[in-house]
PDB file of C-alpha atoms in Angstrom:
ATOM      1  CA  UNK A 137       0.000   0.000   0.000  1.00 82.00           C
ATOM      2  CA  UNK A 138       1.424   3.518  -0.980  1.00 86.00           C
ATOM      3  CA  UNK A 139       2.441   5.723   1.876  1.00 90.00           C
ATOM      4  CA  UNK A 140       4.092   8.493   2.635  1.00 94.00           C
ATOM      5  CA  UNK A 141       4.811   9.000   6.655  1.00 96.00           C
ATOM      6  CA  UNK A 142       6.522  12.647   7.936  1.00 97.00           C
ATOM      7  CA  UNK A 143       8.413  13.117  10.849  1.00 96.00           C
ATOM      8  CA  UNK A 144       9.015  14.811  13.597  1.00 96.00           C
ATOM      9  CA  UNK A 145       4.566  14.743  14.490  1.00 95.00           C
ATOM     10  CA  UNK A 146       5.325  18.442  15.852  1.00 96.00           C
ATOM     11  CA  UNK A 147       8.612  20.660  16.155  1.00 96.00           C
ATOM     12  CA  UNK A 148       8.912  23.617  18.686  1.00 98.00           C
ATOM     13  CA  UNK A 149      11.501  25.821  18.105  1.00 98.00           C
ATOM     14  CA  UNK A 150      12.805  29.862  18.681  1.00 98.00           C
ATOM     15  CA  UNK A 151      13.123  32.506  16.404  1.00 98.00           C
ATOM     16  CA  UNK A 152      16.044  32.366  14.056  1.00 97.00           C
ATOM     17  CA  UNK A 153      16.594  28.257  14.606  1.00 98.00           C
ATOM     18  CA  UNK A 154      16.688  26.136  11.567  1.00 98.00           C
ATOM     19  CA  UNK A 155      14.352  23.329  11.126  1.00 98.00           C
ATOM     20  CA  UNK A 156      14.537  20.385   9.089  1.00 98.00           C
ATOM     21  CA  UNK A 157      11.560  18.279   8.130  1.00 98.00           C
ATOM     22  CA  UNK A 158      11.108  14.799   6.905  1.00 98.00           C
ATOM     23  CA  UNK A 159       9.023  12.727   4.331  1.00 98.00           C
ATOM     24  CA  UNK A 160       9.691   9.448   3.415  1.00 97.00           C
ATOM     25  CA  UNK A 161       7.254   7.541   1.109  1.00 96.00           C
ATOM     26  CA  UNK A 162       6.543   4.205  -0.728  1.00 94.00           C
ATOM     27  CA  UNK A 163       4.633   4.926  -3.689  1.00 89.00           C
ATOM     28  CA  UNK A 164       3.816   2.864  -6.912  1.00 84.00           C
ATOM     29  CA  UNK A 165       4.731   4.749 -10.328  1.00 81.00           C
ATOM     30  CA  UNK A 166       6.051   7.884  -8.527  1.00 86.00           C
ATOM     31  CA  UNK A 167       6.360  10.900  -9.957  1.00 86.00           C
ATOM     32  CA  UNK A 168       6.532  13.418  -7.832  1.00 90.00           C
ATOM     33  CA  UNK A 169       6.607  15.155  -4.336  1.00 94.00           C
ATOM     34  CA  UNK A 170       4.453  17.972  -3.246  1.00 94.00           C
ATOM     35  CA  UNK A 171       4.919  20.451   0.405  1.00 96.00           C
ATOM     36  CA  UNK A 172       2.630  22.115   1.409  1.00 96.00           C
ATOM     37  CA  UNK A 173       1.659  24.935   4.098  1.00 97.00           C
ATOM     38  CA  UNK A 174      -1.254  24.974   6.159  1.00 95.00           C
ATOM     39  CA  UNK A 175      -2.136  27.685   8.627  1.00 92.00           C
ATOM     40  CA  UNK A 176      -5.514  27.996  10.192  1.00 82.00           C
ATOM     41  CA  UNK A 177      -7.219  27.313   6.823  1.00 83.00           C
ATOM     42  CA  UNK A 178      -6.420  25.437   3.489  1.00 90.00           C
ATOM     43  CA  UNK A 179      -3.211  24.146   2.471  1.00 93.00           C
ATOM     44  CA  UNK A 180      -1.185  26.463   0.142  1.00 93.00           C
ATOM     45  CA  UNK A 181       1.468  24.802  -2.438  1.00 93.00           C
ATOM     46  CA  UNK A 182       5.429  25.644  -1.795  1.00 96.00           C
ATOM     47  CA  UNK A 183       7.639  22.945  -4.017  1.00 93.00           C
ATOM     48  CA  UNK A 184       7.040  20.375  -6.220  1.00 93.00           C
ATOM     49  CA  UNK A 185       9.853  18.153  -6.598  1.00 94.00           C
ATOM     50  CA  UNK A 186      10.340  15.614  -8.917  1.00 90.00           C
ATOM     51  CA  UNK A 187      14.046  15.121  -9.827  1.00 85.00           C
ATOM     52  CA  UNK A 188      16.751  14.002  -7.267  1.00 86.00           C
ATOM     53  CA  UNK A 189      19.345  16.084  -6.004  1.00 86.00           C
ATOM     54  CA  UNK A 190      18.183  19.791  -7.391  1.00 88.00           C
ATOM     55  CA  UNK A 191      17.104  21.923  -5.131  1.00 91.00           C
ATOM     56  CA  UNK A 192      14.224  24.135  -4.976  1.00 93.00           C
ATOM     57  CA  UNK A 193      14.029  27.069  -3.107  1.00 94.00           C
ATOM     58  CA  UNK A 194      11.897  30.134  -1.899  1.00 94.00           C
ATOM     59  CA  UNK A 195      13.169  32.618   0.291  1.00 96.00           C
ATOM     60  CA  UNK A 196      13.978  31.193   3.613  1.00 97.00           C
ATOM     61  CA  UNK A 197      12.819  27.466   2.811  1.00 97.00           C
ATOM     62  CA  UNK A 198      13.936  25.042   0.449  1.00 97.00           C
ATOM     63  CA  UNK A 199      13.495  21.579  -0.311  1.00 97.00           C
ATOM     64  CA  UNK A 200      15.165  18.398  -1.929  1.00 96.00           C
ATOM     65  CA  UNK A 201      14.058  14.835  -3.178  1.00 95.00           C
ATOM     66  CA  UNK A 202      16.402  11.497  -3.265  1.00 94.00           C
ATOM     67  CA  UNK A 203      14.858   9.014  -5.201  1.00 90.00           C
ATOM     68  CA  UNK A 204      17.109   6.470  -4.126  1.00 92.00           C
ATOM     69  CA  UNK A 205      16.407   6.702  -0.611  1.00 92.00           C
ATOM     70  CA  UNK A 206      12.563   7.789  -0.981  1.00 94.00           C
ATOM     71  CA  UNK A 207      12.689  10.492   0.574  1.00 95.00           C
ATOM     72  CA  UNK A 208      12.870  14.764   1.055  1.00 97.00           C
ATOM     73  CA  UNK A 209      13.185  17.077   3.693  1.00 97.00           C
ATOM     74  CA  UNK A 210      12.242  20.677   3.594  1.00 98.00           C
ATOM     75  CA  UNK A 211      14.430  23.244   5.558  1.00 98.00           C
ATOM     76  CA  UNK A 212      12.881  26.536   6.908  1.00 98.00           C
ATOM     77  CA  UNK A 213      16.329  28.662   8.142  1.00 98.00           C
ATOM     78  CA  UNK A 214      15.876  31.843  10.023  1.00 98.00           C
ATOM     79  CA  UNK A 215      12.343  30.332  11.079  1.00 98.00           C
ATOM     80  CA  UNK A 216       9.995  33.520  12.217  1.00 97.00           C
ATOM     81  CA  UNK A 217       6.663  33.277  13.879  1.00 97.00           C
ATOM     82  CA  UNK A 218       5.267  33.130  10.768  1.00 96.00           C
ATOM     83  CA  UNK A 219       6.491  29.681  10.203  1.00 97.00           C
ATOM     84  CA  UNK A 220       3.883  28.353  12.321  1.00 97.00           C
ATOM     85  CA  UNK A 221       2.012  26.044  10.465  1.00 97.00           C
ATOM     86  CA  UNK A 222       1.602  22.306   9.763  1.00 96.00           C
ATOM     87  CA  UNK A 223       3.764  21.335   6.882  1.00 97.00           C
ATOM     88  CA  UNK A 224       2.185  18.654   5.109  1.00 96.00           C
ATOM     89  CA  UNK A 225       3.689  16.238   1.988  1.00 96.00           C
ATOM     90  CA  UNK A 226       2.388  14.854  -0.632  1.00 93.00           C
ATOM     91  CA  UNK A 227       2.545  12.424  -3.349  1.00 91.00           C
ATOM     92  CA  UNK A 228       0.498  11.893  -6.045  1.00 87.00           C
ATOM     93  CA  UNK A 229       0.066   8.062  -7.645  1.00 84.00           C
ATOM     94  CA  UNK A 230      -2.699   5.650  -8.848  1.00 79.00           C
ATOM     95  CA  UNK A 231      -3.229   3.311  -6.542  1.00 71.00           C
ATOM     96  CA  UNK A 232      -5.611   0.051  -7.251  1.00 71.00           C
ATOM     97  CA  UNK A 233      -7.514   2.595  -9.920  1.00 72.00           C
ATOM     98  CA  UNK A 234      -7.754   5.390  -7.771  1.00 72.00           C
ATOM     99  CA  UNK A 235      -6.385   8.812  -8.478  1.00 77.00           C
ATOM    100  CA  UNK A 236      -4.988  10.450  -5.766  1.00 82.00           C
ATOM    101  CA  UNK A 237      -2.572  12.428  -3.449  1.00 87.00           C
ATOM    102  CA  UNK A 238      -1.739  10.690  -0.749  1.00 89.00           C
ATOM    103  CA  UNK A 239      -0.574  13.108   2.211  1.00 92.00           C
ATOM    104  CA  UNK A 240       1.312  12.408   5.234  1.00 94.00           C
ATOM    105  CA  UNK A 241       0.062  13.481   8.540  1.00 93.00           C
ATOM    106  CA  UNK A 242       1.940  16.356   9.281  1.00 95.00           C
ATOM    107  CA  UNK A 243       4.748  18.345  10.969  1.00 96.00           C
ATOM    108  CA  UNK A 244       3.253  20.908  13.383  1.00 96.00           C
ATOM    109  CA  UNK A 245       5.772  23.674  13.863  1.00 98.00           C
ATOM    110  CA  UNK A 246       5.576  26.253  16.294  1.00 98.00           C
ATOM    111  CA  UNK A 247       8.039  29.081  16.324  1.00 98.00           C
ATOM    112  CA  UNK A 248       8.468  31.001  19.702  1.00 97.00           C
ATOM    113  CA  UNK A 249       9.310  34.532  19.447  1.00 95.00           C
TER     114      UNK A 249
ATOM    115  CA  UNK B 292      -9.314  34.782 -10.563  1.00 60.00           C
ATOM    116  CA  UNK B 293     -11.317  33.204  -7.473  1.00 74.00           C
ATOM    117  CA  UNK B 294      -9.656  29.428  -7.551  1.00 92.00           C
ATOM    118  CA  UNK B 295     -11.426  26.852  -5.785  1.00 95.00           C
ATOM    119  CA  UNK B 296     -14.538  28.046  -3.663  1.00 95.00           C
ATOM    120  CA  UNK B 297     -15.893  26.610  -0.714  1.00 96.00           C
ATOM    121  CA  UNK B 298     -19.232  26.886   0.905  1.00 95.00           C
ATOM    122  CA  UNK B 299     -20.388  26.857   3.500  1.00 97.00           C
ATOM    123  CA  UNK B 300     -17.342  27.737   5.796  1.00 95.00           C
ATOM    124  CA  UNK B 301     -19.008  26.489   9.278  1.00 96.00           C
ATOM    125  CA  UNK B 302     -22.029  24.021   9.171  1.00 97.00           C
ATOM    126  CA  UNK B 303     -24.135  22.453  12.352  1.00 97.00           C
ATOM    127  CA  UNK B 304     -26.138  19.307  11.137  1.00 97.00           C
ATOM    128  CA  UNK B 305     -28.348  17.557  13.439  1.00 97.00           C
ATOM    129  CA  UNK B 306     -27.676  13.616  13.224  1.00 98.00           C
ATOM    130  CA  UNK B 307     -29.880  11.954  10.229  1.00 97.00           C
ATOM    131  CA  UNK B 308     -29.819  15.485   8.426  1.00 97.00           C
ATOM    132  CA  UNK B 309     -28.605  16.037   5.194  1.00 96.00           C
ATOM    133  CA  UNK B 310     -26.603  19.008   3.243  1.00 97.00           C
ATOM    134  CA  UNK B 311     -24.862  19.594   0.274  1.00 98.00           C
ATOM    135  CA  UNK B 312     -21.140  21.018   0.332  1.00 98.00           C
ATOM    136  CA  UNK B 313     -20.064  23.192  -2.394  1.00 98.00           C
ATOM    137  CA  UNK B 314     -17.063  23.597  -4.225  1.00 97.00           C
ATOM    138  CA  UNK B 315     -16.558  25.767  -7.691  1.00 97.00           C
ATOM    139  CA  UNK B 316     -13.070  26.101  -9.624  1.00 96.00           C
ATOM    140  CA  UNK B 317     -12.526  28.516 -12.645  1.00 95.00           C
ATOM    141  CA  UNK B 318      -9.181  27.567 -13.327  1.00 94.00           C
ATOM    142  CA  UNK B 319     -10.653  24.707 -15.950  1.00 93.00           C
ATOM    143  CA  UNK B 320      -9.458  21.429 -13.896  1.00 94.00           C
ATOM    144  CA  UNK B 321      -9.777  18.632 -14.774  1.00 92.00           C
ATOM    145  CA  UNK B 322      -9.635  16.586 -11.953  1.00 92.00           C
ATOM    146  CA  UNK B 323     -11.131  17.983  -8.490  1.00 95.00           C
ATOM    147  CA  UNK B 324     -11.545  15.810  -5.387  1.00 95.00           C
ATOM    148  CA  UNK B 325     -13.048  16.020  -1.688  1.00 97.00           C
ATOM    149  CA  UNK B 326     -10.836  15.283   1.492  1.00 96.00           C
ATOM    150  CA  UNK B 327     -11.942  15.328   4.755  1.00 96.00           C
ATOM    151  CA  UNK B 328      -9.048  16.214   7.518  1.00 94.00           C
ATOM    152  CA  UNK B 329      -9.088  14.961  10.956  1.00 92.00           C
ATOM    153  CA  UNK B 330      -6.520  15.213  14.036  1.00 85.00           C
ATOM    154  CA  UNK B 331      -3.553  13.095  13.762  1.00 80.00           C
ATOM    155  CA  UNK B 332      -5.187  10.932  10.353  1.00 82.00           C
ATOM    156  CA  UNK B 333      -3.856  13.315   7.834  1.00 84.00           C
ATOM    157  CA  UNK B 334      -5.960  14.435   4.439  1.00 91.00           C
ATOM    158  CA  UNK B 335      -8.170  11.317   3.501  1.00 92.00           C
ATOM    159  CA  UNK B 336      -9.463  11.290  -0.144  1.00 92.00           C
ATOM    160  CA  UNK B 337     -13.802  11.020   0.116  1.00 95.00           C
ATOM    161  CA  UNK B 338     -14.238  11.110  -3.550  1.00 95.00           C
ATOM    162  CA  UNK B 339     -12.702  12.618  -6.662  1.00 93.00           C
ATOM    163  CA  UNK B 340     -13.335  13.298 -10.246  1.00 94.00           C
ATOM    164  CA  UNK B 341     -11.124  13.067 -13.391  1.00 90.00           C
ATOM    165  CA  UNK B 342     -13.441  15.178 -15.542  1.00 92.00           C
ATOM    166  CA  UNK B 343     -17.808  16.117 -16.302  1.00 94.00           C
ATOM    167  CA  UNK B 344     -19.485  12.921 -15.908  1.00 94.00           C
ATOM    168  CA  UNK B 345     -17.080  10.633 -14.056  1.00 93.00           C
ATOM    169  CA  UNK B 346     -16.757  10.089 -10.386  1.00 95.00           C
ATOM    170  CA  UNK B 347     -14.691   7.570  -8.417  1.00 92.00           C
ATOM    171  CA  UNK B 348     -14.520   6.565  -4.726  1.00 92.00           C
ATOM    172  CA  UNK B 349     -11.667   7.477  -3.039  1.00 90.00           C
ATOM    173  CA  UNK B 350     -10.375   6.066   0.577  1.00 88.00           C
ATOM    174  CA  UNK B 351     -13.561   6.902   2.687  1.00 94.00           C
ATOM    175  CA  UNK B 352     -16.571   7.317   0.486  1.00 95.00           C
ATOM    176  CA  UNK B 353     -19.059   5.911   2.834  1.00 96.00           C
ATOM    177  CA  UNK B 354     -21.984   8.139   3.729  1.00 96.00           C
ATOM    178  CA  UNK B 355     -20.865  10.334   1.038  1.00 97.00           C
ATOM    179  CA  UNK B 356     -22.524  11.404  -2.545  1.00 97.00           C
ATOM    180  CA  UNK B 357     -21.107  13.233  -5.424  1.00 97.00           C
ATOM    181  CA  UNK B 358     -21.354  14.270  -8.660  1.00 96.00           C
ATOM    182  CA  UNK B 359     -20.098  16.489 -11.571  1.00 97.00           C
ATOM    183  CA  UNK B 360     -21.766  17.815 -14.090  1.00 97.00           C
ATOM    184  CA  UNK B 361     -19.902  20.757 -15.503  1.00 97.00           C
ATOM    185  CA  UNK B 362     -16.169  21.007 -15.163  1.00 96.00           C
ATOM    186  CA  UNK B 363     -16.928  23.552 -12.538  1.00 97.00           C
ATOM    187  CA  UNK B 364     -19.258  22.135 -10.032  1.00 97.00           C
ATOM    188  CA  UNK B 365     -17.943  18.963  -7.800  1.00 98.00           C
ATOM    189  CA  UNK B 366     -20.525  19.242  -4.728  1.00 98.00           C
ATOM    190  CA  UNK B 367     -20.201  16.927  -1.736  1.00 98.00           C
ATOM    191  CA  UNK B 368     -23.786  15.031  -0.339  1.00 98.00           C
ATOM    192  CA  UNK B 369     -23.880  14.065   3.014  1.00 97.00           C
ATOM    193  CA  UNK B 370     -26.672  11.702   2.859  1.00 92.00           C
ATOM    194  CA  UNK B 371     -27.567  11.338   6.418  1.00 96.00           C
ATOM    195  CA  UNK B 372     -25.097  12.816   9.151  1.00 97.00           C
ATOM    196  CA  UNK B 373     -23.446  11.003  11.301  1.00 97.00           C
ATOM    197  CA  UNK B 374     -20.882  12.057  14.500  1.00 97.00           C
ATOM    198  CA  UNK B 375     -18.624  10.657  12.588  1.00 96.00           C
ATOM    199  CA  UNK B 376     -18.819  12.697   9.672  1.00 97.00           C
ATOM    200  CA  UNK B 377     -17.821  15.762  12.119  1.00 97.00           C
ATOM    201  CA  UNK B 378     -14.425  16.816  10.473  1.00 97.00           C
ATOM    202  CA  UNK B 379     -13.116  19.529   8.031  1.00 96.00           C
ATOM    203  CA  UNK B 380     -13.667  18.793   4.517  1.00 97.00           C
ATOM    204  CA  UNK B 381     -11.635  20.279   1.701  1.00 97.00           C
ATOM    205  CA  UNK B 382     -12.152  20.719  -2.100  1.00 97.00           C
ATOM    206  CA  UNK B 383      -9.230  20.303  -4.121  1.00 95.00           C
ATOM    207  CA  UNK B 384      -8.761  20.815  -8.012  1.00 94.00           C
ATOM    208  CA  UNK B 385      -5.463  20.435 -10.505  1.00 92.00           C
ATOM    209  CA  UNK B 386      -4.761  20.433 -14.114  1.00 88.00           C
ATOM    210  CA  UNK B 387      -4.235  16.351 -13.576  1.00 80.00           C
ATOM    211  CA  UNK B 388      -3.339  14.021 -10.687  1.00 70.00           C
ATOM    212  CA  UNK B 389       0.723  13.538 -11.971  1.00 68.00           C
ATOM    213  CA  UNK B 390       2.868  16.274 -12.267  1.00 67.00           C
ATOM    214  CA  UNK B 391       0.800  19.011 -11.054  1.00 81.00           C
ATOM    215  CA  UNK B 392      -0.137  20.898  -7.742  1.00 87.00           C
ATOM    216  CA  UNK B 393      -3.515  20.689  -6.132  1.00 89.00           C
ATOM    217  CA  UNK B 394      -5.377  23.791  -5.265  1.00 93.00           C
ATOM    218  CA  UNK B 395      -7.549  23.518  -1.875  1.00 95.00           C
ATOM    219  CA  UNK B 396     -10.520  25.345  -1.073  1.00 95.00           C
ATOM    220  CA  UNK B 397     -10.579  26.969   2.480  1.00 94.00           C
ATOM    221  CA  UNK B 398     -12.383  24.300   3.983  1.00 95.00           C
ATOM    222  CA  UNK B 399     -16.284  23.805   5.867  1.00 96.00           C
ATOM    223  CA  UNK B 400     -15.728  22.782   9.482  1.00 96.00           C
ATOM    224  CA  UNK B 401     -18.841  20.360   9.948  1.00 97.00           C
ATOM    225  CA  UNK B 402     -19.992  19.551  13.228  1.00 97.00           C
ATOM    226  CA  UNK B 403     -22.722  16.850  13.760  1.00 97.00           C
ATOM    227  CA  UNK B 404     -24.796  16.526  17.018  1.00 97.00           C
TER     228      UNK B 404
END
């Protein structure tokens, strides 16, 4: 069954730390890798990744994807209260007919000024 | 250029009632889908659709109607509320399920009593 699992479940940190997050997954025909952002509302889009080893990058966070090892992280440097947010990950496949994303459950970080 | 929209943001149901959720894209995707988001279970794909006309069950259909009849229009039926049902349920739409990002609506916190 195709999965994709994040870790840490929730991250406290202080201004100006760096965080790291995880997401491995185990999906059929991959293609690509999606993070997302989600404050108190809907989940906005930040990278989609879908070669290993390149980089993509926005500001303060950026984001990578090994294929080899199945798996990316996102980094968030100079974190802000801002930051705070779940970070979910996503990837989409076709799983016994079904078209779908299948997200992990989350990081929750929280970013004390 | 609105994106996906949601309605109603905040709904009470009574157990046994029914309602219809709404959800409305003008970006011309193809494939839209409904997700339903509960603590520490991650986004869980209700039902999606890969164009007018053609519906498929996702991971937890049960309970749950839908159907699309313009490219536009993907509304969600509850058919009789249940506690269970109590969650917040997202619309999503993209160009197609590989290679592309999904666009959420901002959600309808349901609560059933």
């Amino acid at each position: 069954e195709d999965k994709v699992v994040q870790s840490p479940l929730s991250l406290v940190v202080h201004e100006g730390d760096t965080v790291t997050l995880n997401c491995s997954y185990e999906v059929t025909n991959f293609r690509s890798l999606l993070w997302y952002k989600q404050e108190k509302k809907a989940p906005t889009f930040l990278f989609m990744l879908t070669s290993s080893g390149i980089e993509k990058k926005s500001g303060r966070l950026s984001s990578i994807l090994d294929k080899k090892e199945l798996f990316s992280i996102l980094n968030i440097t100079a974190t802000q209260t801002g930051d705070s947010a779940i970070y979910l990950c996503a990837a989409p496949t076709r799983d016994s007919g079904t078209y779908k994303y299948i997200f992990g459950t989350g990081t929750r970080l929280k970013v004390l000024a | 250029n609105a994106g996906v929209t949601q309605t109603p943001k905040f709904q009470v149901l009574k157990t046994g009632q029914s309602m219809t959720l709404q959800c409305a894209q003008d970006m011309n995707h193809e494939y839209m889908s409904w997700y339903r988001q509960d603590p520490g279970m991650g986004l869980r794909l209700i039902h999606y659709s890969v164009g007018a006309g053609i519906t498929d069950q996702g991971e937890v259909p049960n309970g749950y109607n839908v159907s699309r009849s313009t490219t536009e229009d993907f509304p969600l039926r509850l058919l009789s509320a249940a506690p269970s049902q109590t969650s917040v349920y997202f619309c999503a739409s993209s160009y197609s399920v590989v290679g592309t990002e999904a666009f959420f609506g901002q959600g309808t916190r349901l609560t059933v009593v």
